[in-house]
PDB file of C-alpha atoms in Angstrom:
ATOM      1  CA  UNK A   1       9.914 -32.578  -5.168  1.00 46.00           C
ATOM      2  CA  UNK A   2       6.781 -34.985  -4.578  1.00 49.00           C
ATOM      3  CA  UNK A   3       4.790 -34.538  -1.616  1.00 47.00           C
ATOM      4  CA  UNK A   4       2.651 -37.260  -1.402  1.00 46.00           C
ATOM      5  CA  UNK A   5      -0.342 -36.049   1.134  1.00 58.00           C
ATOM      6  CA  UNK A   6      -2.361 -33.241  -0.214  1.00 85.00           C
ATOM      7  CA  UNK A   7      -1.522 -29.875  -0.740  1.00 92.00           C
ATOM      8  CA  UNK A   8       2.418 -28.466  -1.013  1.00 95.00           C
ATOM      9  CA  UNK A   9       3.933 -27.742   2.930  1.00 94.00           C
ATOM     10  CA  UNK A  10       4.185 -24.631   2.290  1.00 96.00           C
ATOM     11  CA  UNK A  11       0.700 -24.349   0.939  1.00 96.00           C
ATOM     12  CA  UNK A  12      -1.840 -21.882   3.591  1.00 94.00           C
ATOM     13  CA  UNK A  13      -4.559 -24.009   3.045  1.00 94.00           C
ATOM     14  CA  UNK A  14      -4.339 -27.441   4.375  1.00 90.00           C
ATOM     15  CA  UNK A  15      -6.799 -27.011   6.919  1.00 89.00           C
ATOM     16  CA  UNK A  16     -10.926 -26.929   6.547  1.00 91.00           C
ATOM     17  CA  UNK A  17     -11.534 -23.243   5.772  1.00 95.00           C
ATOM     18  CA  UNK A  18     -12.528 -21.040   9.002  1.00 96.00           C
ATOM     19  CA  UNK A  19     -15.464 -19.811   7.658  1.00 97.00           C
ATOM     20  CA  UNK A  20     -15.657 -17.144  10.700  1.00 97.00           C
ATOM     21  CA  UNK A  21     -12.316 -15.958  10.029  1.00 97.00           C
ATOM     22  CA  UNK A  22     -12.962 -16.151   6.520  1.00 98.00           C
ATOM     23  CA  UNK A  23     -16.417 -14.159   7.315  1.00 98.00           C
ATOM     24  CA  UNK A  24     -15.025 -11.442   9.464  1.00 98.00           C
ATOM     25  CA  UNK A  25     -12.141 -10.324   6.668  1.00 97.00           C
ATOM     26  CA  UNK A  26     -15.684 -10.977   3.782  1.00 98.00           C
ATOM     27  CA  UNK A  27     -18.792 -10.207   5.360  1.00 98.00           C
ATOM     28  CA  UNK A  28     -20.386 -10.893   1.921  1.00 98.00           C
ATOM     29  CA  UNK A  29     -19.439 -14.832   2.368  1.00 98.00           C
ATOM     30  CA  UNK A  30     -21.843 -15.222   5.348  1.00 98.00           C
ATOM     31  CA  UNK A  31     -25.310 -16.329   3.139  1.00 98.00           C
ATOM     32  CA  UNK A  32     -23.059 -18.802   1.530  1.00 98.00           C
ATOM     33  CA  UNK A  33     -21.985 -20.770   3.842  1.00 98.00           C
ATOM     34  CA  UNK A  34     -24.220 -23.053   5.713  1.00 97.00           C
ATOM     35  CA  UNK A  35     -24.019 -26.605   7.418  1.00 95.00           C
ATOM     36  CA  UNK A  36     -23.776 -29.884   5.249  1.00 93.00           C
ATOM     37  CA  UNK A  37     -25.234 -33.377   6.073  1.00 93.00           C
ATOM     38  CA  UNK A  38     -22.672 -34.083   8.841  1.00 94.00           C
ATOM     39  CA  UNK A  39     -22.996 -30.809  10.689  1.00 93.00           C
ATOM     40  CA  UNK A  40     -19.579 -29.092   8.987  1.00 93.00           C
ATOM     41  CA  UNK A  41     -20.019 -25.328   7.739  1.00 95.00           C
ATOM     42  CA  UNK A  42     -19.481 -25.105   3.732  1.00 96.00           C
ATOM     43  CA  UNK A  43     -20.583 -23.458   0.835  1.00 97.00           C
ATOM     44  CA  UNK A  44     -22.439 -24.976  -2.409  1.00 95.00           C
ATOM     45  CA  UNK A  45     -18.963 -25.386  -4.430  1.00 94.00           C
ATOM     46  CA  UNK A  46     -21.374 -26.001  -7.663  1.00 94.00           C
ATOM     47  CA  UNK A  47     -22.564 -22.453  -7.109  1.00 95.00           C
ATOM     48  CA  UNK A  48     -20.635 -19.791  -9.009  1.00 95.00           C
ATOM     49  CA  UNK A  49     -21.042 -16.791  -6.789  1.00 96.00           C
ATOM     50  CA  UNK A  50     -20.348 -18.811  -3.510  1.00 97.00           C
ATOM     51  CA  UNK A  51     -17.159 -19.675  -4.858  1.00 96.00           C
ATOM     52  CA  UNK A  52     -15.934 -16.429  -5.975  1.00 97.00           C
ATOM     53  CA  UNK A  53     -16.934 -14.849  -2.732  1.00 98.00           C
ATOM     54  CA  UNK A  54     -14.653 -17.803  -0.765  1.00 98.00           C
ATOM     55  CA  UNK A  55     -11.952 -16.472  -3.320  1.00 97.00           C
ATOM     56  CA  UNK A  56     -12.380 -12.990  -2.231  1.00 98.00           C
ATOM     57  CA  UNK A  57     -12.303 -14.001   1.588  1.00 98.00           C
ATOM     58  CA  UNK A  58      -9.499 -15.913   0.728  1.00 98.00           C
ATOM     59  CA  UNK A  59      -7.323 -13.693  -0.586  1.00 98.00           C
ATOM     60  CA  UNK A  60      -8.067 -11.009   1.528  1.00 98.00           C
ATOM     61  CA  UNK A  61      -7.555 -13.101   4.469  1.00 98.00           C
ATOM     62  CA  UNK A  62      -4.091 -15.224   3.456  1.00 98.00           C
ATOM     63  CA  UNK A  63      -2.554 -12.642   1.266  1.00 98.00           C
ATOM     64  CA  UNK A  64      -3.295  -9.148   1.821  1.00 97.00           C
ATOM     65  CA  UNK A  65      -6.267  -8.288  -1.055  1.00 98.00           C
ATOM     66  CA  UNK A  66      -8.632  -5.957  -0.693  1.00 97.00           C
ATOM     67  CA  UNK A  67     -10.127  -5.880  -3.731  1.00 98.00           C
ATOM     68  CA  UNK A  68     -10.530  -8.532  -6.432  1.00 98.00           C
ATOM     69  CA  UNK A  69     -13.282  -9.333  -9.059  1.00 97.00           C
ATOM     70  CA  UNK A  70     -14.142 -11.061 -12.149  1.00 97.00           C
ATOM     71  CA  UNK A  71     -16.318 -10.173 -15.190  1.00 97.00           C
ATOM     72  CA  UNK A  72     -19.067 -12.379 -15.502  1.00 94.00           C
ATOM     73  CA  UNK A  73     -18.332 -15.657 -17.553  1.00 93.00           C
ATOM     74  CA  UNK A  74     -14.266 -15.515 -16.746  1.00 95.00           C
ATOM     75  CA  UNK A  75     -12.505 -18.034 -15.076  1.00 92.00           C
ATOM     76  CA  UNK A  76     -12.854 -18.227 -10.941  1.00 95.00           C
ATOM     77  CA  UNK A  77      -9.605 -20.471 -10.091  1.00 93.00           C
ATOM     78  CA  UNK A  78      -9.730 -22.194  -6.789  1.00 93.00           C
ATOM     79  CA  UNK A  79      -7.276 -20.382  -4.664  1.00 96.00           C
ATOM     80  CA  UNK A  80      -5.520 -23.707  -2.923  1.00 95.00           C
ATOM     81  CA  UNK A  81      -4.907 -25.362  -6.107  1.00 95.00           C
ATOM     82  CA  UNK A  82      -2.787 -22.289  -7.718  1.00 97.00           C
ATOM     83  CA  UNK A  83      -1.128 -21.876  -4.578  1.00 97.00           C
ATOM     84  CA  UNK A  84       0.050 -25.087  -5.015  1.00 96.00           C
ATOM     85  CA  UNK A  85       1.382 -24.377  -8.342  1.00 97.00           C
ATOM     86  CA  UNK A  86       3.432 -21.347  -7.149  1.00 98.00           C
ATOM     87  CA  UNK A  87       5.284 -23.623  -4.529  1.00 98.00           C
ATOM     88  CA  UNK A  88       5.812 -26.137  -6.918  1.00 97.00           C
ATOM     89  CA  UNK A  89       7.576 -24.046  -9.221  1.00 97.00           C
ATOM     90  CA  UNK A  90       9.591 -21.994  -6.062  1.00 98.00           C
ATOM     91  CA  UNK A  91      10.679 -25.803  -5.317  1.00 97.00           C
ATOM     92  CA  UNK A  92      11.646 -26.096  -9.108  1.00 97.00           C
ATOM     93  CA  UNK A  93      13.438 -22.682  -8.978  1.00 97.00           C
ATOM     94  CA  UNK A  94      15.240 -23.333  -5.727  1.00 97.00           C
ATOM     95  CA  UNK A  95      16.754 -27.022  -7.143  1.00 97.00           C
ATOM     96  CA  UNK A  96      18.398 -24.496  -9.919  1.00 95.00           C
ATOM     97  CA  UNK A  97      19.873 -22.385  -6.895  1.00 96.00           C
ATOM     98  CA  UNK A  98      21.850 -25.062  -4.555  1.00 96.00           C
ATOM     99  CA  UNK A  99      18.429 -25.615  -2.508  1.00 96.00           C
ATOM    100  CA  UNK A 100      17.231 -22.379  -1.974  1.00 98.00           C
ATOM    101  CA  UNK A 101      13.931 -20.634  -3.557  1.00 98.00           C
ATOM    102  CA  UNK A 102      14.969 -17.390  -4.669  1.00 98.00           C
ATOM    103  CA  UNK A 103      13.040 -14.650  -3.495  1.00 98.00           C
ATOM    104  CA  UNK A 104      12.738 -11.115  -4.134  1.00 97.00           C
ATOM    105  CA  UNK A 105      11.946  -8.841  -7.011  1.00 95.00           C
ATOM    106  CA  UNK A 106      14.965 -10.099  -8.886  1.00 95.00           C
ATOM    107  CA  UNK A 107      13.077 -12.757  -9.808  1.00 97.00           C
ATOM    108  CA  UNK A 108      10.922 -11.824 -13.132  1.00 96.00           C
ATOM    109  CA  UNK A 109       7.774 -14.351 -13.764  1.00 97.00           C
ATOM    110  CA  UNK A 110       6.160 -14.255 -17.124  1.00 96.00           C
ATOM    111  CA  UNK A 111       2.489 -15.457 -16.843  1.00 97.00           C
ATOM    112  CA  UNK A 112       1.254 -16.168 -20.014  1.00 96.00           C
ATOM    113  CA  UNK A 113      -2.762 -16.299 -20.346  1.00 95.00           C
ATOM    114  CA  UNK A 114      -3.008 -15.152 -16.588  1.00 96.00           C
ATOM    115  CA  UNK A 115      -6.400 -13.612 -17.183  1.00 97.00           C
ATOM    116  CA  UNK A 116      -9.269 -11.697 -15.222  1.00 98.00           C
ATOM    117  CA  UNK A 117      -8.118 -13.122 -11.950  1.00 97.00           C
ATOM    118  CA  UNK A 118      -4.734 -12.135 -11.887  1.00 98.00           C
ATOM    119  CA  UNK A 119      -4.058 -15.248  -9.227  1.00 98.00           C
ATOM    120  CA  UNK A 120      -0.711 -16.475 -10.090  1.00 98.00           C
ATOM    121  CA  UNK A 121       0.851 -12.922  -9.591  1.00 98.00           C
ATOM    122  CA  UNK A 122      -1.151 -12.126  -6.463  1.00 98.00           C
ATOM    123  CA  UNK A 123      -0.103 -15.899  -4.956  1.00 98.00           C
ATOM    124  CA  UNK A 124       3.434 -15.443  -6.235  1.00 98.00           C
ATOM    125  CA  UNK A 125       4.318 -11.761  -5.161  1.00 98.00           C
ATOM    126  CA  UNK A 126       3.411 -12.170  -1.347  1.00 98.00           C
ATOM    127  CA  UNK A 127       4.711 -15.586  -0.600  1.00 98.00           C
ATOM    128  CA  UNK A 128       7.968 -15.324  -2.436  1.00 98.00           C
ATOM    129  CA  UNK A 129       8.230 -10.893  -3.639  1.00 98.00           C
ATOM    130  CA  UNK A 130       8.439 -11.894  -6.966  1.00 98.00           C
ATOM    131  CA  UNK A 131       7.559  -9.351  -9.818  1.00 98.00           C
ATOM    132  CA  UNK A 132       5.375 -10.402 -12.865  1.00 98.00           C
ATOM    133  CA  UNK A 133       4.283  -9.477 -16.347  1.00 97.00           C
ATOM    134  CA  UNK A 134       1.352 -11.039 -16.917  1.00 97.00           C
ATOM    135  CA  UNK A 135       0.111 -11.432 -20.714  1.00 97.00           C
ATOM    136  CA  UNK A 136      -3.152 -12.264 -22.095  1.00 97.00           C
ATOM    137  CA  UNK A 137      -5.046 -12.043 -25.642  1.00 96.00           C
ATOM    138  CA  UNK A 138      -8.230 -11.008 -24.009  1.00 97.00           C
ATOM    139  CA  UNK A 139      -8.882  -7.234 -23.649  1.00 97.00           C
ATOM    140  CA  UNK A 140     -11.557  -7.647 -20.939  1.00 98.00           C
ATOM    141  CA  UNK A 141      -9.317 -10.153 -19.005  1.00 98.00           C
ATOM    142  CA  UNK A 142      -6.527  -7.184 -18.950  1.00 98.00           C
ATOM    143  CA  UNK A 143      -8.701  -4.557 -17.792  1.00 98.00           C
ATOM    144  CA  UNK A 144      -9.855  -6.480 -15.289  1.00 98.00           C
ATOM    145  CA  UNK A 145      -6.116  -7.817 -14.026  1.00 98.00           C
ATOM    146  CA  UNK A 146      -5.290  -3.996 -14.151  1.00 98.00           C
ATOM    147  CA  UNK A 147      -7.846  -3.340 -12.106  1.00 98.00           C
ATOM    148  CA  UNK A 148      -7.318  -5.513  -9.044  1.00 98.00           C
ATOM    149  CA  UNK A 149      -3.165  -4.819  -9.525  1.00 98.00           C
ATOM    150  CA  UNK A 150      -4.218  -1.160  -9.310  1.00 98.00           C
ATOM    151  CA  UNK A 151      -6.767  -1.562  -6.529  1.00 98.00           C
ATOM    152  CA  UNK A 152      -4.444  -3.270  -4.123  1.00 98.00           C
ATOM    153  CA  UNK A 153      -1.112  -1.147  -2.745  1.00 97.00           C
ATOM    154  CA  UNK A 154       0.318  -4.519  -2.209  1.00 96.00           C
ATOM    155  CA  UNK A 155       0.887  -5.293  -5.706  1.00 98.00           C
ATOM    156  CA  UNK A 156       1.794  -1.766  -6.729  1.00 95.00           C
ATOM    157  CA  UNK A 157       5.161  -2.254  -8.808  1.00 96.00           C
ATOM    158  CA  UNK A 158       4.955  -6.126  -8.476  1.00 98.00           C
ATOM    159  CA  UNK A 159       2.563  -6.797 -11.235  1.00 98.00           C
ATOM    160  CA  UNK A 160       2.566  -5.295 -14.902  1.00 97.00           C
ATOM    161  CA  UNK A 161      -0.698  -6.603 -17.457  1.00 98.00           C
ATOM    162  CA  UNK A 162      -0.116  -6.832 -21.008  1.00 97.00           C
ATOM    163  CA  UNK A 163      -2.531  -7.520 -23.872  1.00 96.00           C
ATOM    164  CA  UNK A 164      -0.968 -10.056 -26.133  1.00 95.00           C
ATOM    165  CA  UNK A 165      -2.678  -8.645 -29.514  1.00 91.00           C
ATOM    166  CA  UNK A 166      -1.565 -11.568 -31.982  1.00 90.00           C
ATOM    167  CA  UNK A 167      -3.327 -14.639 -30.519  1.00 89.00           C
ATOM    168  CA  UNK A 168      -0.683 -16.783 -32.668  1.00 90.00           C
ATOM    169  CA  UNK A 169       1.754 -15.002 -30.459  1.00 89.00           C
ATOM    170  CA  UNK A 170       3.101 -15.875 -27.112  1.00 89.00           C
ATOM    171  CA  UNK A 171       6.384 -13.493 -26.767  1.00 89.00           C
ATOM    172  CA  UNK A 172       6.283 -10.967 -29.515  1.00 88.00           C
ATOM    173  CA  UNK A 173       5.298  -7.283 -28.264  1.00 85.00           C
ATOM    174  CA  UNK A 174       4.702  -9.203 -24.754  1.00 90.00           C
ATOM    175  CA  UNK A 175       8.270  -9.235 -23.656  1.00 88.00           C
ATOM    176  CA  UNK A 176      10.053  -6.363 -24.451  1.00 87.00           C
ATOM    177  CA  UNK A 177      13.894  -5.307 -25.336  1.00 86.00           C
ATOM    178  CA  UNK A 178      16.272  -6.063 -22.405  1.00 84.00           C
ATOM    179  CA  UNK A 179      13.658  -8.510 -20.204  1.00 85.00           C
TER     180      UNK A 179
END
């Protein structure tokens, strides 16, 4: 399903971004965000630490996160765009279904290189209650996944991490017997 203008329907963030809503759920966004050229508030989207801090407001504000951070160096994805990609695929999974997205935690996502940031899961679990496993060959990227799936209630039982130890490997010791 093609939608031609911008960012999925479904998407949360086809608007500017309310940077005093945003501000008031991330107090640590405020010395980011300042006034452009043509008098609209925005951050410096060049500048690494403004954008993970919108990601942090962001998630805390549109789906439920209290706690999420990166290791320095590891990717910061921009929040819109993967949200994008989650409704994409519901749209994808719901043509397989007689029209209609499946939702729940019968449905089982495999994530494979999700990462530090642990974004598809967190996107994927509150707008449609889907359960992943998310696998990754990076050690660091793991422990830090684990760490915002075990800092946040919300994905308690949603989200299992799983280091991927053959990097020629996608499936094997990643998905186990029965899955």
């Amino acid at each position: 399903m093609k939608h031609p203008q911008g960012l999925h329907p479904r998407n949360r963030h086809h608007e500017r971004y309310d940077f005093k809503t945003l501000i008031a759920a991330c107090p640590e966004l405020a010395p980011f965000v300042s006034m452009n050229t043509y008098g609209v508030e925005t951050i410096d989207f060049a500048g690494p630490d403004a954008v993970k801090t919108l990601n942090k407001a962001l998630l805390r504000t549109f789906y439920g996160i209290t706690f999420w951070d990166l290791p320095a160096g590891y990717l910061c994805p921009p929040v819109p765009g993967r949200a994008d990609y989650i409704h994409y695929m519901a749209d994808l999974l719901g043509e397989r279904n007689g029209g209609v997205i499946p939702r729940g935690k019968s449905v089982k996502v495999l994530d494979i290189g999700m990462g530090a940031n642990c974004i598809y899961p967190i996107i994927g679990h509150h707008e449609y209650g889907w359960r992943f496993v998310g696998s990754d060959v990076d050690a660091v990227a793991i422990r830090a996944a684990k760490q915002i799936v075990a800092a946040n209630s919300t994905l308690a039982g949603a989200v299992e991490c799983r280091l991927q130890p053959e990097s020629s490997a996608i499936f094997k010791g990643v998905v186990q017997p029965g899955e």
